[in-house]
Coordinates of C-alpha atoms and ligand atoms in Angstrom, one line a residue:
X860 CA 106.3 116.0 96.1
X861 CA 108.3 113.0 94.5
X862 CA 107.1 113.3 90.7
X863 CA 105.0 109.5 89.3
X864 CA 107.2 107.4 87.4
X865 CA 104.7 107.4 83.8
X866 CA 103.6 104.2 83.8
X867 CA 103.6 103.7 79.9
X868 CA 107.8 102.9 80.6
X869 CA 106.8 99.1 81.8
X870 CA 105.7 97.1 78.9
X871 CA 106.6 93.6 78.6
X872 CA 110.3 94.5 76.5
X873 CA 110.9 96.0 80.1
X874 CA 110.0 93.5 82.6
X875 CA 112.2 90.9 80.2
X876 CA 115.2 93.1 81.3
X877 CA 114.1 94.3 84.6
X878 CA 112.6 90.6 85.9
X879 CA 116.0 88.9 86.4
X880 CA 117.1 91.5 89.1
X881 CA 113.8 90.3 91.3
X882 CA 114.6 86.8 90.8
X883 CA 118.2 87.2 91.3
X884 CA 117.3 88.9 94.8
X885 CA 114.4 86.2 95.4
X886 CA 116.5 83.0 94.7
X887 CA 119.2 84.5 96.8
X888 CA 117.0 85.1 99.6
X889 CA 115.1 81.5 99.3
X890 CA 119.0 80.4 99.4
X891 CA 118.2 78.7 95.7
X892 CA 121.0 79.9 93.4
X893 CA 121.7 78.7 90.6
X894 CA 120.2 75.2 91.9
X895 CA 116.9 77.2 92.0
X896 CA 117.2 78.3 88.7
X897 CA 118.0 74.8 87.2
X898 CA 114.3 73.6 89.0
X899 CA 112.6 76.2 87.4
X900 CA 111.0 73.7 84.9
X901 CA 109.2 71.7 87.8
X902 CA 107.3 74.4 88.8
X903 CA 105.2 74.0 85.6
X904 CA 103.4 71.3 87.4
X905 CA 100.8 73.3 89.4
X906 CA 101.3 77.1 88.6
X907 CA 98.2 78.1 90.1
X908 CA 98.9 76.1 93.6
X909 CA 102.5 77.0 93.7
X910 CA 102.0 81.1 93.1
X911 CA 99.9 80.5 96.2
X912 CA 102.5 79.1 98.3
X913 CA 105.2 81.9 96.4
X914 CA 104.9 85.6 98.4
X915 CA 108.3 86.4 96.3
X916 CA 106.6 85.9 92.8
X917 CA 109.2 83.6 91.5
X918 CA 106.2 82.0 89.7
X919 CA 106.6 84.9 87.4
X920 CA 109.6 83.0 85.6
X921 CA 106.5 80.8 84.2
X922 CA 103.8 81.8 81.5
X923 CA 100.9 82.8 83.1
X924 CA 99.3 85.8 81.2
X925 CA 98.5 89.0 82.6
X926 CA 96.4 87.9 85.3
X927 CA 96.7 88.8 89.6
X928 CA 98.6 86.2 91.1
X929 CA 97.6 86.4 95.1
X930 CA 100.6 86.5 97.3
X931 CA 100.8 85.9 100.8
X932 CA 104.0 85.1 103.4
X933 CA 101.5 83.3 105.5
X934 CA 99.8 79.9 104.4
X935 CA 96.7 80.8 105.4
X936 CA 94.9 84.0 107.1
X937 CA 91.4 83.9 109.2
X938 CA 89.2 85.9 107.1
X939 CA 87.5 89.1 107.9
X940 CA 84.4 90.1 107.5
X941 CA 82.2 94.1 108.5
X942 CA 81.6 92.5 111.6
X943 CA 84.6 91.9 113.3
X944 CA 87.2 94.2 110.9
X945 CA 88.6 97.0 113.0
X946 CA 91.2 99.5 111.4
X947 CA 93.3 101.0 114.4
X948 CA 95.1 103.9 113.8
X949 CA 97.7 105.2 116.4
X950 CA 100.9 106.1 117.6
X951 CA 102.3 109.8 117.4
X952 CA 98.3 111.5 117.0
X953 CA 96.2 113.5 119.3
X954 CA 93.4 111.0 118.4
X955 CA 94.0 107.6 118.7
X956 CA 90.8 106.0 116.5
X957 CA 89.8 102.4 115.2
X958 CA 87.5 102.6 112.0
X959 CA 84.9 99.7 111.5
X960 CA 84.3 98.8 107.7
X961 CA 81.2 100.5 107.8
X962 CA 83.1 103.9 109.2
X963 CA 85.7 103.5 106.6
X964 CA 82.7 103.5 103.9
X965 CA 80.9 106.3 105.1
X966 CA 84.1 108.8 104.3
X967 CA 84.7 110.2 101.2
X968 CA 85.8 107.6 98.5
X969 CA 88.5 108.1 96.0
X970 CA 88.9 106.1 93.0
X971 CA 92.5 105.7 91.1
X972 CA 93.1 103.8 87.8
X973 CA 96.9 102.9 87.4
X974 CA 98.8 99.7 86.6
X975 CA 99.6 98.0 89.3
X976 CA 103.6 96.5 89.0
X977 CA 104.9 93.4 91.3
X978 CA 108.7 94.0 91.4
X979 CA 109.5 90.6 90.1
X980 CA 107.8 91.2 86.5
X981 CA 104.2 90.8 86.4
X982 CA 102.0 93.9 85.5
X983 CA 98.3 94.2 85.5
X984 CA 96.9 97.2 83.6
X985 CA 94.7 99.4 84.6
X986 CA 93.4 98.1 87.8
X987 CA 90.3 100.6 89.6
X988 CA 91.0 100.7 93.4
X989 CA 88.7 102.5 95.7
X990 CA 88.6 103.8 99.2
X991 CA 89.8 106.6 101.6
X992 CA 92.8 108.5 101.6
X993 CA 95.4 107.5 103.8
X994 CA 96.3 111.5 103.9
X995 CA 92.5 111.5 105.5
X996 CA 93.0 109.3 107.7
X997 CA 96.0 110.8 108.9
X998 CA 94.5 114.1 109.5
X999 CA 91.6 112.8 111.2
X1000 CA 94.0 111.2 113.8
X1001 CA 96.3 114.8 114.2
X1002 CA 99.8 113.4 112.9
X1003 CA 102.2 115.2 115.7
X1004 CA 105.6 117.6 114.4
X1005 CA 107.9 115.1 115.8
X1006 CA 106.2 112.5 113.5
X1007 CA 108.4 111.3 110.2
X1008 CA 107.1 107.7 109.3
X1009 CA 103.6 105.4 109.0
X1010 CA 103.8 101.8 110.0
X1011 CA 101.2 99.3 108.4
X1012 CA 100.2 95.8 110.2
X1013 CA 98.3 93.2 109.1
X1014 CA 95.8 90.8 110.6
X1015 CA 98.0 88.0 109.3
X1016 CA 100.2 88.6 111.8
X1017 CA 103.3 88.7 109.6
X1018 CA 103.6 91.1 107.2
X1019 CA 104.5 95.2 107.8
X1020 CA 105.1 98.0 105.6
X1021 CA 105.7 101.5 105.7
X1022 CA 106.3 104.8 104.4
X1023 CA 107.2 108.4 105.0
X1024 CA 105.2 110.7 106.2
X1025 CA 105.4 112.6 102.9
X1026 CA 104.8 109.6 100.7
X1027 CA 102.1 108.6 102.9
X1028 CA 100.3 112.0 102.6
X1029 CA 100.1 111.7 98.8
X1030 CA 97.0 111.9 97.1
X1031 CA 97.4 108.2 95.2
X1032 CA 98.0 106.6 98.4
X1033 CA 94.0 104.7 99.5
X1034 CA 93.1 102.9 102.6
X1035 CA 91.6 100.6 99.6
X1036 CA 88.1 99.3 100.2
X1037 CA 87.4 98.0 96.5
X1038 CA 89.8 96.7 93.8
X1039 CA 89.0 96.1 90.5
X1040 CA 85.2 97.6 91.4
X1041 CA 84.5 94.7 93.4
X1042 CA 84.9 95.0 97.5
X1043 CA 88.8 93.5 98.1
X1044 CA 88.4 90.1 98.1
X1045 CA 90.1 87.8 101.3
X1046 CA 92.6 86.4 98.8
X1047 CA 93.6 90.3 97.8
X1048 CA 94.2 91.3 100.8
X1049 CA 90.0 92.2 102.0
X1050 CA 88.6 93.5 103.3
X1051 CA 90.8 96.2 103.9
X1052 CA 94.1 96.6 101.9
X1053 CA 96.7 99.3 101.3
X1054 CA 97.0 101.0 97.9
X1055 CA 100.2 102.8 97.1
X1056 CA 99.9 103.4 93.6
X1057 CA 103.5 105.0 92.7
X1058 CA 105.3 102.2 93.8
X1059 CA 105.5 98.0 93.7
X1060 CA 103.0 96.3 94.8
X1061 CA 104.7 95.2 97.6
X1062 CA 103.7 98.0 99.2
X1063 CA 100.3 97.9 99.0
X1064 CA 100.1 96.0 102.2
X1065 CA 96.9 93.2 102.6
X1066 CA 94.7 92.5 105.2
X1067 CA 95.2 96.4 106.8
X1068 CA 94.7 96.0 110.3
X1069 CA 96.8 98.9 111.9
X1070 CA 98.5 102.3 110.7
X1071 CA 101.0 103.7 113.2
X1072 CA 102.7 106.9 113.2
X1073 CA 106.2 106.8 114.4
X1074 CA 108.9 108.9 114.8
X1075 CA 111.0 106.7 111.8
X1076 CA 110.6 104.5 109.1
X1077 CA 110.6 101.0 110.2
X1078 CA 111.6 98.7 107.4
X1079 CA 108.5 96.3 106.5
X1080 CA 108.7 92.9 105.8
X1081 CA 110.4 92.2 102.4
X1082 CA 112.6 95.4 102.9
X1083 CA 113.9 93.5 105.5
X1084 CA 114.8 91.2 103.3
X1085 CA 116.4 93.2 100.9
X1086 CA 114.1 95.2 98.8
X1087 CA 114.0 99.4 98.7
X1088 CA 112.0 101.0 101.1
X1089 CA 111.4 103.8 98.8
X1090 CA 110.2 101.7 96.3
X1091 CA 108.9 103.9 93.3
X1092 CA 108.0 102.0 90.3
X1093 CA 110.9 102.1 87.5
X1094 CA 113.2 104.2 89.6
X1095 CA 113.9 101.5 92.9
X1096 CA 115.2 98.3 93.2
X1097 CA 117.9 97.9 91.1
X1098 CA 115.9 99.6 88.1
X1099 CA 116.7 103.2 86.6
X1100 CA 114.0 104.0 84.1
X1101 CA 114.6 107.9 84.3
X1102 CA 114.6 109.4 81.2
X1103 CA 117.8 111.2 80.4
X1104 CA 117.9 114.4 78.2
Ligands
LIG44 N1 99.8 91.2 104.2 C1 100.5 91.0 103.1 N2 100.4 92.0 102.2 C2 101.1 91.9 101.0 C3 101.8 90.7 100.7 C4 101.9 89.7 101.7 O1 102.5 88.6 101.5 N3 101.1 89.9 102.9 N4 102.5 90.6 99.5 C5 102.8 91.8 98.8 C6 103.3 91.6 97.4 S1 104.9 91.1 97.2 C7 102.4 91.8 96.3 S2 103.0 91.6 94.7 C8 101.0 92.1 96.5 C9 100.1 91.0 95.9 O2 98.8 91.4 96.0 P1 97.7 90.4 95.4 O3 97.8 89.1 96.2 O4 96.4 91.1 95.6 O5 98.0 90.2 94.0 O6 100.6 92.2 97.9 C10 101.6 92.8 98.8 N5 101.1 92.9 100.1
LIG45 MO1 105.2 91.3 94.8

């Protein structure tokens, strides 16, 4: 088992010197350069509407204060609700299964308290997420030998993730039901989200719709675009916050 980054590493000294390589790799895949950089300023006008419209979290460049911003590569998704959310889990199981949200909350809930990290900079502390283990889930289903990987999708119809089978079976890894002891809200990703709590955010996958087990890791959306796959918080993307002796 990988060993958790200790989250007391990522105060705000840190994100000063670890922000820059997010936005460098977010104005570079916007196509912005240093063009991007010089409109910075504008973005002032609006933060709250533009952070909407910004999956990448370039809106971090701009004083906002230790609040969630909600990100989402689509403009807009058709909200859920317990009536028509399905979870489908499939691929290589002996049981193919789809949870309703009333199935999901009658299994065994698991409650982890950890900061949650956006790879651009921002950091909330401390944030309660609650649900069922995705290592549950999992065995529930009957992962087959050949298996190596879990795919997420999302009912926006855009976004993917995924990890390894190992990382997936972790113990601080939820099929996340409640966030911040609230149910997930639609704008966080409700009513159903991801929670992988060693690594960026960008992980934690919103709006959890389906959970496949393949034979490989398939990159998800921003890892695609550039980002690490295996994306543990202070020791991927560009950062190396492992303590030397
Ligand atoms: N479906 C979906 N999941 C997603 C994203 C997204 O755009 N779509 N953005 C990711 C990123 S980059 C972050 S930082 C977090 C943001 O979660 P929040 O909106 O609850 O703050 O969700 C992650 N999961
Ligand atoms: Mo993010």
């Amino acid at each position: 088992m990988n060993p958790t980054p200790p989250d007391d590493v990522h105060d705000r000294s840190d994100d000063a010197s670890g922000a820059p390589i997010g936005r460098r790799v977010v104005l570079g895949m916007l196509g912005l350069g240093a063009a991007g950089v010089a409109a910075a300023p504008l973005l002032q006008r609006g933060v709250e509407a533009l952070a909407r419209q910004d999956p990448t979290g370039l809106t971090d460049a701009l004083p906002a204060g230790g609040a969630f911003r909600y990100y989402s590569v689509t403009a807009s998704v058709p909200p859920k609700n317990a009536r028509t959310y399905r979870l489908r889990v499939d691929g290589l199981v002996d049981r193919p299964s789809t949870y309703t949200l009333a199935g999901l909350r009658a299994e065994p809930q698991t409650r982890i308290v950890r900061d949650v990290q956006c790879v651009t900079g921002w950091r909330v502390p401390e944030t309660p997420f609650e649900g069922v283990r995705l290592s549950r889930l999992l065995d529930a289903a009957g992962v087959r030998p050949e298996a190596r990987a879990v795919r997420f999708t999302c009912f926006d119809g855009a976004y993917s993730e995924s990890l390894t089978l190992e990382q997936a079976r972790r113990d601080d890894v939820l099929v996340a039901l409640r966030m911040q002891d609230k149910p997930v809200s639609h704008e966080h990703g409700g009513p159903v989200r991801l929670y992988v709590a060693p690594m960026y955010f960008y992980k934690s996958a919103k709006w959890l719709s389906g959970i496949t087990v393949t034979e490989d890791v398939r990159p998800g959306y921003w890892e695609e675009r550039g980002y690490d796959v295996d994306a543990w918080v202070g020791r991927s993307n560009g950062r190396d916050d492992t303590p030397t002796a």
